[in-house]
Each structure stands twice: as C-alpha cells, then as structure tokens.
Short mmCIF file of C-alpha atoms in Angstrom, two decimals:
data_model
loop_
_atom_site.label_atom_id
_atom_site.label_comp_id
_atom_site.label_asym_id
_atom_site.label_seq_id
_atom_site.Cartn_x
_atom_site.Cartn_y
_atom_site.Cartn_z
CA SER A 16 97.04 97.28 95.55
CA ASP A 17 95.23 94.26 94.58
CA LYS A 18 97.96 93.87 91.19
CA ILE A 19 100.81 94.71 93.59
CA LEU A 20 99.58 91.72 95.94
CA SER A 21 99.40 89.69 93.39
CA ILE A 22 102.76 89.92 91.82
CA PHE A 23 104.24 89.73 95.36
CA LYS A 24 102.61 86.33 95.68
CA GLU A 25 103.82 85.27 92.17
CA VAL A 26 107.73 85.76 92.75
CA GLN A 27 107.67 84.57 96.37
CA VAL A 28 109.66 87.29 97.97
CA ARG A 29 111.48 86.16 100.99
CA VAL A 30 110.64 88.19 104.09
CA LEU A 31 113.22 88.50 107.23
CA LEU A 32 111.85 89.81 110.27
CA TYR A 33 114.31 90.79 113.22
CA THR A 34 112.83 92.61 116.21
CA PRO A 35 113.78 91.27 120.05
CA SER A 36 110.13 92.03 121.11
CA ASP A 37 107.94 88.32 120.79
CA ILE A 38 104.77 90.54 120.71
CA LEU A 39 105.83 92.49 117.49
CA LEU A 40 107.52 89.71 115.82
CA ASN A 41 103.94 87.76 116.31
CA GLU A 42 102.25 91.21 115.13
CA TRP A 43 104.47 91.05 111.92
CA LYS A 44 103.76 87.57 111.59
CA GLU A 45 100.02 87.50 111.50
CA LYS A 46 100.02 90.77 109.14
CA ILE A 47 102.24 89.03 106.47
CA THR A 48 100.23 86.22 105.11
CA GLU A 49 100.71 83.66 102.48
CA ARG A 50 104.64 84.55 102.54
CA ASP A 51 108.04 83.12 102.70
CA ILE A 52 108.67 84.18 106.16
CA ASP A 53 111.75 83.88 108.37
CA PHE A 54 113.17 85.45 111.06
CA ALA A 55 116.24 86.32 113.33
CA SER A 56 116.66 85.93 116.89
CA SER A 57 120.23 88.13 117.41
CA THR A 58 122.05 90.41 115.32
CA ASP A 59 124.42 87.84 114.03
CA GLU A 60 121.57 85.55 112.81
CA PHE A 61 119.90 88.67 111.06
CA LEU A 62 123.12 89.51 109.39
CA LYS A 63 123.43 85.96 107.98
CA LYS A 64 120.09 85.15 107.01
CA ALA A 65 119.41 88.59 105.20
CA LEU A 66 121.87 87.94 102.81
CA ASN A 67 119.42 85.39 101.51
CA SER A 68 116.58 87.32 102.21
CA ASP A 69 114.58 89.69 99.32
CA VAL A 70 113.32 92.17 102.14
CA ALA A 71 114.91 92.21 105.66
CA CYS A 72 112.75 94.00 108.33
CA LEU A 73 114.60 95.46 111.52
CA ASP A 74 113.01 96.91 114.38
CA VAL A 75 115.16 100.07 114.43
CA SER A 76 113.31 101.24 117.88
CA SER A 77 114.00 98.28 120.01
CA LEU A 78 117.70 97.80 118.90
CA LYS A 79 118.15 101.93 119.20
CA ASP A 80 121.63 102.96 118.33
CA GLY A 81 122.65 99.25 117.38
CA ALA A 82 120.26 99.54 114.58
CA LYS A 83 122.45 101.76 112.71
CA ASP A 84 125.47 99.64 112.75
CA CYS A 85 123.43 96.32 111.97
CA VAL A 86 122.24 98.39 108.62
CA LYS A 87 125.67 99.55 107.85
CA GLU A 88 127.04 95.70 108.44
CA VAL A 89 124.71 93.88 106.14
CA LEU A 90 124.67 96.37 103.39
CA GLU A 91 128.74 96.19 103.75
CA LEU A 92 128.54 92.23 103.49
CA ASN A 93 125.69 92.54 100.46
CA SER A 94 124.95 96.12 99.11
CA ASP A 95 121.99 94.56 97.44
CA VAL A 96 120.03 93.45 100.41
CA LYS A 97 117.01 95.38 100.74
CA VAL A 98 116.39 96.80 104.44
CA PHE A 99 113.42 97.84 105.30
CA ALA A 100 113.62 100.15 108.96
CA LEU A 101 110.85 100.17 111.11
CA ALA A 102 109.80 102.48 113.64
CA LYS A 103 107.45 102.78 116.59
CA GLU A 104 107.29 106.66 116.15
CA PRO A 105 108.76 107.04 112.80
CA ASN A 106 110.20 110.95 112.40
CA PHE A 107 111.89 112.58 109.41
CA SER A 108 114.90 112.77 111.16
CA GLU A 109 115.71 109.28 111.60
CA GLY A 110 114.42 108.41 108.52
CA LYS A 111 116.87 110.89 106.51
CA GLU A 112 119.76 109.11 108.37
CA TYR A 113 118.45 105.42 107.55
CA LEU A 114 118.16 106.09 103.80
CA ALA A 115 121.77 108.00 103.90
CA LEU A 116 122.81 104.39 105.34
CA GLY A 117 121.39 102.83 102.19
CA VAL A 118 117.53 101.19 103.91
CA LYS A 119 115.08 100.99 100.90
CA GLY A 120 112.03 101.37 103.26
CA TYR A 121 111.58 103.41 106.49
CA GLY A 122 107.89 103.23 108.31
CA ASN A 123 105.86 102.53 111.44
CA CYS A 124 106.52 99.13 112.56
CA HIS A 125 102.27 99.00 113.73
CA MET A 126 101.36 100.07 110.31
CA LEU A 127 97.82 98.13 108.84
CA SER A 128 98.25 94.62 107.15
CA THR A 129 97.01 96.15 104.24
CA HIS A 130 100.10 98.82 104.03
CA PHE A 131 102.60 96.61 105.43
CA ASN A 132 102.33 94.09 102.46
CA ASP A 133 102.05 97.19 100.10
CA SER A 134 105.63 98.50 101.36
CA LEU A 135 107.14 94.96 101.08
CA ALA A 136 105.81 94.29 97.47
CA ALA A 137 107.43 97.94 96.53
CA ILE A 138 110.71 97.44 98.32
CA ALA A 139 110.83 93.73 96.88
CA LYS A 140 110.59 95.11 93.11
CA GLY A 141 113.43 97.83 94.02
CA ASP A 142 111.48 100.66 94.85
CA VAL A 143 112.01 102.99 97.94
CA TRP A 144 108.97 103.01 100.06
CA LEU A 145 108.27 105.83 102.90
CA TYR A 146 105.46 106.73 104.90
CA PRO A 147 103.09 109.26 103.50
CA GLU A 148 104.30 112.18 105.85
CA PHE A 149 107.90 111.85 105.68
CA ILE A 150 107.46 112.55 101.66
CA GLN A 151 105.23 115.53 102.55
CA ASN A 152 107.76 116.39 104.83
CA MET A 153 110.49 116.12 102.43
CA ILE A 154 109.19 117.87 99.64
CA TRP A 155 107.67 121.13 101.77
CA LEU A 156 111.61 121.47 102.83
CA MET A 157 112.81 121.04 99.25
CA THR A 158 110.45 122.34 96.85
CA LYS A 159 111.86 125.76 95.34
CA ASP A 160 109.97 127.99 92.60
CA SER A 161 113.01 126.64 90.14
CA VAL A 162 114.28 123.10 90.81
CA LEU A 163 116.63 122.67 88.01
CA SER A 164 119.95 124.63 87.84
CA LYS A 165 119.90 126.37 84.25
CA THR A 166 124.07 125.72 84.75
CA SER A 167 124.18 122.42 86.00
CA ASP A 168 125.52 119.61 83.70
CA VAL A 169 123.79 116.76 85.13
CA PHE A 170 120.61 117.44 83.63
CA GLU A 171 121.92 119.03 80.50
CA SER A 172 121.16 115.48 78.59
CA LEU A 173 117.65 115.72 79.29
CA THR A 174 114.86 116.29 77.21
CA SER A 175 112.38 119.64 77.52
CA LYS A 176 109.85 117.11 78.55
CA GLU A 177 111.94 114.80 80.83
CA LYS A 178 112.99 118.44 82.67
CA GLU A 179 109.10 119.06 83.18
CA ILE A 180 108.60 115.70 84.60
CA CYS A 181 111.34 116.18 86.97
CA GLU A 182 109.70 119.43 88.05
CA LEU A 183 106.61 117.70 88.80
CA VAL A 184 108.42 114.74 90.57
CA TYR A 185 110.18 117.21 92.75
CA LYS A 186 107.17 119.02 93.86
CA GLY A 187 105.80 115.61 95.10
CA PHE A 188 103.25 114.60 91.91
CA THR A 189 103.10 110.83 91.33
CA ASN A 190 102.95 109.09 88.09
CA GLN A 191 99.11 109.48 88.07
CA ASP A 192 99.21 113.33 88.94
CA ILE A 193 102.21 113.62 86.16
CA SER A 194 100.06 111.87 83.70
CA GLU A 195 96.93 114.02 84.08
CA ASN A 196 98.84 117.23 84.28
CA THR A 197 100.70 116.76 80.77
CA GLY A 198 98.30 114.61 79.23
CA ILE A 199 100.44 111.78 78.63
CA SER A 200 99.75 107.77 79.39
CA ILE A 201 100.88 106.60 82.87
CA ARG A 202 103.08 104.21 80.62
CA THR A 203 104.69 107.08 78.80
CA VAL A 204 105.32 108.66 82.32
CA LYS A 205 107.16 105.55 83.41
CA ALA A 206 109.11 105.21 80.38
CA HIS A 207 110.26 108.96 80.64
CA MET A 208 111.50 108.17 84.40
CA SER A 209 113.50 105.30 83.31
CA SER A 210 115.13 107.54 81.18
CA ILE A 211 115.87 110.33 83.39
CA PHE A 212 117.11 107.59 86.17
CA GLU A 213 119.46 106.20 83.49
CA LYS A 214 120.61 109.94 82.15
CA VAL A 215 121.11 111.32 85.67
CA GLY A 216 122.67 108.14 87.46
CA VAL A 217 120.00 107.51 90.12
CA LYS A 218 117.65 104.62 90.95
CA ASP A 219 114.85 105.83 92.18
CA ARG A 220 112.47 108.95 92.73
CA VAL A 221 114.19 109.82 96.09
CA ASN A 222 117.44 110.26 94.92
CA LEU A 223 116.34 112.19 91.80
CA VAL A 224 114.77 114.88 94.34
CA LEU A 225 117.81 114.61 96.82
CA LEU A 226 119.92 115.07 93.44
CA ILE A 227 117.91 118.15 91.98
CA GLN A 228 118.13 119.69 95.31
CA ASN A 229 121.59 119.58 95.30
CA ASN A 230 121.83 120.88 92.02
CA SER A 231 119.48 123.87 92.30
#
C-alpha cells in the first residue's frame, strides 16, 4: 500500500471528480490528499475535463441512468480515459454493466480514504480495480472444474506453466497466492502474466477471466 501511494505521488496523477452532491464532493476532496484534483459541476464539463485527466471519478448513483450515457460519451471521445464508477450501494449486476461499457474501476463512493487512494493508484497504472465482494462473486459464478478448453485455439500458444497460472487466476488467486502455490517468484509470476495477456490479446485479469469463461 505504501509503495503504491509513493508511486501515485511521484507520477502526479490527475484526478477528476464529478458528483451532483456537494456533500459527497467534499468527502472525496478530504480523502484524496496531496493529489492534483479537479472537479466538474456538469456532465458537459466532465466530458471536457475528463480528456485531460488520468482518472475520472463518476458518482453513478446520483446521476442514475444518465451515468451510463456519460461513460459512453467520454469513452467515445477518448477510449484511453480511465473512468472510475462509484456507487452508494455497489452490486454485481450493475458492476458488470459498467465494466462492459469500459470503466476501469467500480466501487463504493464512501470507501475509506486508504482504499480510495489505493484504487486510484491502481487505475492510474492501467489496472482494473473492483471491490472485493465483486471479484468473489464473479469467481464464484465463473469457476468450473476445468477452465481451459482443450479445443480452444485462443490458448494454444500458452506454455504449460502459463496455462497453470491461467487456471489459478480464474479461481481468484492473487500474484502472491500463485507464487506460493507454484514455487516461483512474484517477479516471474508477473512476467508470465504479461506474456499471457500479450498472447491471448487482453489487457488485464478481469478480461482474462471473461475470455476463459467464453472459451470453456
């Protein structure tokens, strides 16, 4: 956590906040300390400022149905924008919808300051961040006895070790868990993950899990 926050400060991540609620906006400002923060007071302003931001935080609960249109519009303008959808009561069904739209994060808008900063740092680096219960639910729904189809061309180029790691990722294992269970270093695990992503054409763990599901 301290290492992530150190990196976060060094790269001067630009965070954009958009919520119709002044109370929530002030809460976010207090939690995100020592950051390059900007905020939008309207959807039009959000769409404009998001293009020059590293992470664009969006209060999806207050915006209701308009939030999805807002996400679509900003990603149509620039697909590289990292949108962080924040909800008052995040749930698995809504989370899947926002992930399908292309957001890089989905979580509780009232999360603790430490978690908020950690999630922003992860998203800024290009990772996908989801609240723990979402990941657990996703793994529970997707995990099968055999996750890699023997007839799927998508995974043919993977080595046996990479296939083993795919199986573990699909079951919800972290890099640390994989390292401990396979006897290889975390650095090697990360190298395998990068190779897997490149070979099968995905950018992150979530999309890898979805790809495995679709080919199982």
